[in-house]
Short mmCIF file of C-alpha atoms in Angstrom, two decimals:
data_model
loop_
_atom_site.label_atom_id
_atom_site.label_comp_id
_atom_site.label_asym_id
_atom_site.label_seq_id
_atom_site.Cartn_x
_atom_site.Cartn_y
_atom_site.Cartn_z
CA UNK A 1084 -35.74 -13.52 13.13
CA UNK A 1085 -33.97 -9.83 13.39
CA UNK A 1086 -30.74 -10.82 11.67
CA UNK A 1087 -32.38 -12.63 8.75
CA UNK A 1088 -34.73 -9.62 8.47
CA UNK A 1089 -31.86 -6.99 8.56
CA UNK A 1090 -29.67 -9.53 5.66
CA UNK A 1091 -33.14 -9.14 3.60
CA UNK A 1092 -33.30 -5.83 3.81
CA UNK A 1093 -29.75 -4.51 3.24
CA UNK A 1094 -29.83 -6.97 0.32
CA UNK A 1095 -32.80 -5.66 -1.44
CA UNK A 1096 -31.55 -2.26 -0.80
CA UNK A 1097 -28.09 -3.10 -2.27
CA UNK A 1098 -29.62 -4.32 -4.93
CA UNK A 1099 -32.04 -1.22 -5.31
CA UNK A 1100 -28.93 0.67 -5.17
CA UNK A 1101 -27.34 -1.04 -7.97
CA UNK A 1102 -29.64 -1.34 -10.51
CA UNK A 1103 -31.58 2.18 -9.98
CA UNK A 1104 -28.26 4.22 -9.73
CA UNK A 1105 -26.22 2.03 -11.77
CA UNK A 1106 -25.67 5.25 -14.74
CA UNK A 1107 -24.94 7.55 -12.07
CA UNK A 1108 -22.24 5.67 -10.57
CA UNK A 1109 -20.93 5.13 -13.77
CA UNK A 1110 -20.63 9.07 -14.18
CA UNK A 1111 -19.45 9.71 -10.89
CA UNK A 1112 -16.69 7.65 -11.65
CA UNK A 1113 -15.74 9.59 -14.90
CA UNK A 1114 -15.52 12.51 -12.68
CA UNK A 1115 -13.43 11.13 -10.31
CA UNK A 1116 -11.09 9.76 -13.72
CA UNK A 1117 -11.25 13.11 -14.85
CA UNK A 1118 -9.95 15.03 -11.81
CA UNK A 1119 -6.89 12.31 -11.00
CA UNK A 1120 -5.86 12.86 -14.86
CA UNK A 1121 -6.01 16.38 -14.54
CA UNK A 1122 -4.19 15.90 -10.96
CA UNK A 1123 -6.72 17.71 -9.26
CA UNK A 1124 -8.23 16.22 -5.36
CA UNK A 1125 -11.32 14.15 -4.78
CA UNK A 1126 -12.58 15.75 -1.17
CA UNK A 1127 -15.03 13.63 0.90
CA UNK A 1128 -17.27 14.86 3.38
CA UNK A 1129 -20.11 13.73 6.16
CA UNK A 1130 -20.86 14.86 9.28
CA UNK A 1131 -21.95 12.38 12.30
CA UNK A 1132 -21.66 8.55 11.22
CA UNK A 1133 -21.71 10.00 7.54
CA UNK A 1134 -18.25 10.59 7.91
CA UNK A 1135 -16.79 7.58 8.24
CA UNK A 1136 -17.20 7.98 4.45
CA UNK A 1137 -14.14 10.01 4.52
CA UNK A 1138 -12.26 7.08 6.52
CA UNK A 1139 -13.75 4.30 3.83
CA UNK A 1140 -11.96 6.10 1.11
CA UNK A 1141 -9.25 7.36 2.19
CA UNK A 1142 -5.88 5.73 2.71
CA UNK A 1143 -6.84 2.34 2.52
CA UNK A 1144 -6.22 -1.11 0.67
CA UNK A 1145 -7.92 -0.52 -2.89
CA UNK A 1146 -8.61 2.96 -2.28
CA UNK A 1147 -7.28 5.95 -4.49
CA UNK A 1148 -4.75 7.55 -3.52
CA UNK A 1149 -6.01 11.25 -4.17
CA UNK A 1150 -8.68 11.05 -1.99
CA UNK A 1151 -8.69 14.59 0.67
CA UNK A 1152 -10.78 13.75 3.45
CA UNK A 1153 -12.21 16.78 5.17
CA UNK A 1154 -12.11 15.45 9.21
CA UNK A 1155 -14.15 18.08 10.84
CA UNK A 1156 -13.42 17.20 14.26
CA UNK A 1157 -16.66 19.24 15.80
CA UNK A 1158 -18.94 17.40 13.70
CA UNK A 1159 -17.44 13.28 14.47
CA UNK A 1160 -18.45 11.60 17.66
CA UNK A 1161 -15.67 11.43 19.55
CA UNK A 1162 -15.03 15.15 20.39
CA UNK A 1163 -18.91 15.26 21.21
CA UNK A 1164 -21.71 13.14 19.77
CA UNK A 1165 -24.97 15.68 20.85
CA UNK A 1166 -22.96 18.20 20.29
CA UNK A 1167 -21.81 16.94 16.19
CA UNK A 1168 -25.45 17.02 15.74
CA UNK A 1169 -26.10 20.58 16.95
CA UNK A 1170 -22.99 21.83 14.31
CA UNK A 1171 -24.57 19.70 11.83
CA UNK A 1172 -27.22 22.17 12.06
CA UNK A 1173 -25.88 25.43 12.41
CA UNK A 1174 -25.80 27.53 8.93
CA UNK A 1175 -22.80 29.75 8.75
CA UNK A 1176 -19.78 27.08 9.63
CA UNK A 1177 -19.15 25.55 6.54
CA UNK A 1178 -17.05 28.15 4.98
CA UNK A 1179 -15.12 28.24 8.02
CA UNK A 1180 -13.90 24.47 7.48
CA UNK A 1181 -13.20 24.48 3.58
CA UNK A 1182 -10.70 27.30 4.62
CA UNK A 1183 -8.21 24.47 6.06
CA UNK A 1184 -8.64 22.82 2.59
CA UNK A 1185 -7.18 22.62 -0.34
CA UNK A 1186 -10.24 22.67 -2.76
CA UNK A 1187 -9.18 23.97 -6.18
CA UNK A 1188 -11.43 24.65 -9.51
CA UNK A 1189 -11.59 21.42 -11.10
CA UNK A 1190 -11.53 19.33 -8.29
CA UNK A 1191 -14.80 16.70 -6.44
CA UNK A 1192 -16.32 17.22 -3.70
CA UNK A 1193 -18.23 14.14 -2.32
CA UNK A 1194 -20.60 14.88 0.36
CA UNK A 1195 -22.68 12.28 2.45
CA UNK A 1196 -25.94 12.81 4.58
CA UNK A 1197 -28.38 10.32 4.16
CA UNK A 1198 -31.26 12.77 5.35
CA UNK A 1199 -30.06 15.73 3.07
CA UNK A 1200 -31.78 18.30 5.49
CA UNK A 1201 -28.89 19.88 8.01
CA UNK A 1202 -27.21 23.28 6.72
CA UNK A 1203 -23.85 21.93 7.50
CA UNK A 1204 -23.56 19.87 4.31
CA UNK A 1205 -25.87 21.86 2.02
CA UNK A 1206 -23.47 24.99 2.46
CA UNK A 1207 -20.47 22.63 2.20
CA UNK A 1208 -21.55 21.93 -1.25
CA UNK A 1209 -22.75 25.40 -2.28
CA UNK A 1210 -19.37 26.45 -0.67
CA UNK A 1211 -17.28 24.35 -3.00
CA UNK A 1212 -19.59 24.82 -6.05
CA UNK A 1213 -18.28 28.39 -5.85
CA UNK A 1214 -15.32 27.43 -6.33
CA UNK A 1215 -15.05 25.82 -9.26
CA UNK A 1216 -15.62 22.65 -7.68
CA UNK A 1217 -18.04 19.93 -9.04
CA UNK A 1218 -20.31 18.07 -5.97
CA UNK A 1219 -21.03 14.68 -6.02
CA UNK A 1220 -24.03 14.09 -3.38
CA UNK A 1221 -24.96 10.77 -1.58
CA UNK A 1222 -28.26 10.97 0.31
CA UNK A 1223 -31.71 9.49 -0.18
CA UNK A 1224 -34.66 10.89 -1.75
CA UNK A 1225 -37.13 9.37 1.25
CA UNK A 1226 -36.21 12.50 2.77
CA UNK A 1227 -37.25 14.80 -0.15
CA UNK A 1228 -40.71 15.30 1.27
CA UNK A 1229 -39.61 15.95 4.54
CA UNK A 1230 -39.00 19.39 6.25
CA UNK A 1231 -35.31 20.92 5.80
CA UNK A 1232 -33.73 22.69 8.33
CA UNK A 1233 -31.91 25.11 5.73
CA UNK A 1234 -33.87 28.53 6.21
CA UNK A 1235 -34.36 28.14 2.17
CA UNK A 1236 -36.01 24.52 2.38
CA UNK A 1237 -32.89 23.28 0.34
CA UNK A 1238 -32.01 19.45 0.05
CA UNK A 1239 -28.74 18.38 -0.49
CA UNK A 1240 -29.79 17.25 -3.65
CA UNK A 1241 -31.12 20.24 -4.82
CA UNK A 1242 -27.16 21.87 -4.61
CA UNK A 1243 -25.23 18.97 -6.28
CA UNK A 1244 -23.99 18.49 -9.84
CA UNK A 1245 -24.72 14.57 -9.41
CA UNK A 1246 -27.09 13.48 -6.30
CA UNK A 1247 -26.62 9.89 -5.90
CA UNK A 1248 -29.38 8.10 -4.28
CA UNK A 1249 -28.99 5.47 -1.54
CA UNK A 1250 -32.88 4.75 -0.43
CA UNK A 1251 -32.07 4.52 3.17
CA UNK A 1252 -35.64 4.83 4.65
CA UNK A 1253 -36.63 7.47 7.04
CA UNK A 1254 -34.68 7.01 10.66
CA UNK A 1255 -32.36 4.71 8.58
CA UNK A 1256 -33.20 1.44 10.72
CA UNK A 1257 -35.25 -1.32 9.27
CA UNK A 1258 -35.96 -3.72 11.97
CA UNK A 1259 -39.17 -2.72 14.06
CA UNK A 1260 -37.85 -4.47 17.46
CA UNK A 1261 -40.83 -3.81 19.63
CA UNK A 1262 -44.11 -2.05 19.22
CA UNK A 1263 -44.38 1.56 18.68
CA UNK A 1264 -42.06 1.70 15.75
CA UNK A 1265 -38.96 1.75 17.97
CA UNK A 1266 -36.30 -0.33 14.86
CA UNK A 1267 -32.42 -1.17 15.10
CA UNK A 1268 -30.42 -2.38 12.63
CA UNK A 1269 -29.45 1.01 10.43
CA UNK A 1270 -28.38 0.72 6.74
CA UNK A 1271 -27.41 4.35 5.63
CA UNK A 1272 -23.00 3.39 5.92
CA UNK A 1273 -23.41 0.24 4.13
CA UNK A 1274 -25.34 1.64 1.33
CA UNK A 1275 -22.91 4.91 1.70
CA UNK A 1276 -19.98 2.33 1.47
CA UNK A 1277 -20.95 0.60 -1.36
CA UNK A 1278 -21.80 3.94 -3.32
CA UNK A 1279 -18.41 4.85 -2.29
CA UNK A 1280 -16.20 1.38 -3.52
CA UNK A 1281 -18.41 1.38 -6.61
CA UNK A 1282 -17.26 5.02 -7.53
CA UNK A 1283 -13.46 3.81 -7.17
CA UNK A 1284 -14.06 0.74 -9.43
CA UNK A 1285 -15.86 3.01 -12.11
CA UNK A 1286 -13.31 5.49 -11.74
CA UNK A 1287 -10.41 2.80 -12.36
CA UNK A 1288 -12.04 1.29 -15.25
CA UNK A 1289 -12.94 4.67 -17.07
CA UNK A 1290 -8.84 5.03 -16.47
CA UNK A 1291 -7.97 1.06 -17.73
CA UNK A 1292 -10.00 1.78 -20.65
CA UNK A 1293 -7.88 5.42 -22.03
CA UNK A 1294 -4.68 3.19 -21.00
CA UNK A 1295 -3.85 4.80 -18.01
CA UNK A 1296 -3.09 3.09 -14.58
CA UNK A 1297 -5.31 3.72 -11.36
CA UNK A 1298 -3.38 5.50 -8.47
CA UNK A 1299 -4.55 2.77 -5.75
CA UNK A 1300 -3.06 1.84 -3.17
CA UNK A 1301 -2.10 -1.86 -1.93
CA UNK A 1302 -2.18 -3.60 1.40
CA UNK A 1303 1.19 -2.69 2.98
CA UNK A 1304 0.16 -6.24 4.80
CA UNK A 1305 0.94 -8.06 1.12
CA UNK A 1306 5.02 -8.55 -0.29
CA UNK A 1307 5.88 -5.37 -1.66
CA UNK A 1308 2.62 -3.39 -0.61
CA UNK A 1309 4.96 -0.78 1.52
CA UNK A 1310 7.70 0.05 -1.29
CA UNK A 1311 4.70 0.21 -4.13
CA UNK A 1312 2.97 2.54 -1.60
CA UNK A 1313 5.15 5.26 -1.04
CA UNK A 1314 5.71 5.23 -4.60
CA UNK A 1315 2.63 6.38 -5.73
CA UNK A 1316 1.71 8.49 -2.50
CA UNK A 1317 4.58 11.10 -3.46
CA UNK A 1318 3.02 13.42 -5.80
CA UNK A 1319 -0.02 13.56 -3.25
CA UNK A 1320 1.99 14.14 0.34
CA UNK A 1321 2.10 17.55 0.53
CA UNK A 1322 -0.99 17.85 -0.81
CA UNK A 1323 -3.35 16.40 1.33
CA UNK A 1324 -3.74 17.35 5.09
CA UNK A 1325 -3.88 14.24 6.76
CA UNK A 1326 -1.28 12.03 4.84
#
């Protein structure tokens, strides 16, 4: 059965996740502990579907609250899907973008793209890294032997301080539906997702554990969630673009 295939295989790849990159979440979230003590940003970036990344972390139930999402409209579906992956593959816009940002020496920069081949995010994290700023990158290394499209045969990985893997297999589905090789069922966001919530709860304890409290935000569907809310979102307002 399809669906009992696809549980299978998002579960063994959670679990591949977890085990293999365990140490490496563990130091991305000292990073992220780091920058929020220092008051610095934690900017997250993906173009396509790898930016809903952005939207997973940022102003959300259990998310932290100095998370700087970089919405690139021109590379998200809704302003043009074929078009988001054209941009995704131009070299020279990047720069462009991180203008409109506040990304300051000291601060993270985590970038998603499962393949790791388009020039959009590898400058995006060369772009930052010249600035001071560390890159945390979360893409898979089935793509390593694959051709990039940079004009320098760069990976994402190759241009990160941390590279996070997620083992989404090449094309991302995992569910061969018909002969041919033609699969549904993708698994690159959930294992993105996951990297992303387990980053938070590493970053939170590395805080709980040097005494100092989290900056996450509640449910403003709970008693009290509003009022605790736009207490802690005050140093952050007119910092972040999209709050």
């Amino acid at each position: 059965m399809f669906v009992r295939e696809y549980y299978k295989s998002v579960r063994d790849l959670l679990e591949t996740v977890y085990v293999r990159e365990f140490d490496k979440i563990q130091t991305a979230g000292r990073m992220l502990a780091e920058v929020m003590e220092q008051d610095g940003l934690i900017h997250v970036f993906g173009c396509g579907h790898s930016h809903m990344i952005a939207e997973e972390m940022f102003y959300r139930a259990g998310g932290l609250v100095a998370i700087d999402p970089i919405f690139e409209e021109s590379t998200m579906l809704h302003d043009g899907a074929y078009k988001s992956s054209q941009i995704e593959r131009m070299s020279g816009y990047a720069p462009k973008v991180l203008e409109r940002y506040p990304l300051e020496k000291g601060d993270v920069l985590i970038i998603s793209s499962s393949s790791g081949i388009n020039p959009f995010p590898i400058e995006m994290a060369e772009c930052a890294r010249k600035k001071g700023v560390k890159v945390i990158g979360i893409t898979s290394g089935n793509y390593k032997d694959k051709p990039s499209r940079d004009r320098r045969g760069l990976h994402l990985e190759d241009v990160c301080d941390l590279y996070i893997d997620n083992y989404v297999p090449h094309g991302d589905a995992v569910v061969e539906i018909e002969d041919g090789g033609v699969k549904a069922g993708p698994v690159s966001s959930i294992a993105a997702f996951f990297i992303a919530n387990s980053m938070t709860l590493a970053a939170c304890e590395h805080m709980r554990a040097r005494g100092e409290q989290p900056p996450v935000y509640k449910s403003g569907n709970v008693d009290g969630g509003d009022g605790y809310n736009e207490d802690i979102v005050k140093k952050y307002i007119c910092r972040i673009k999209h709050l």
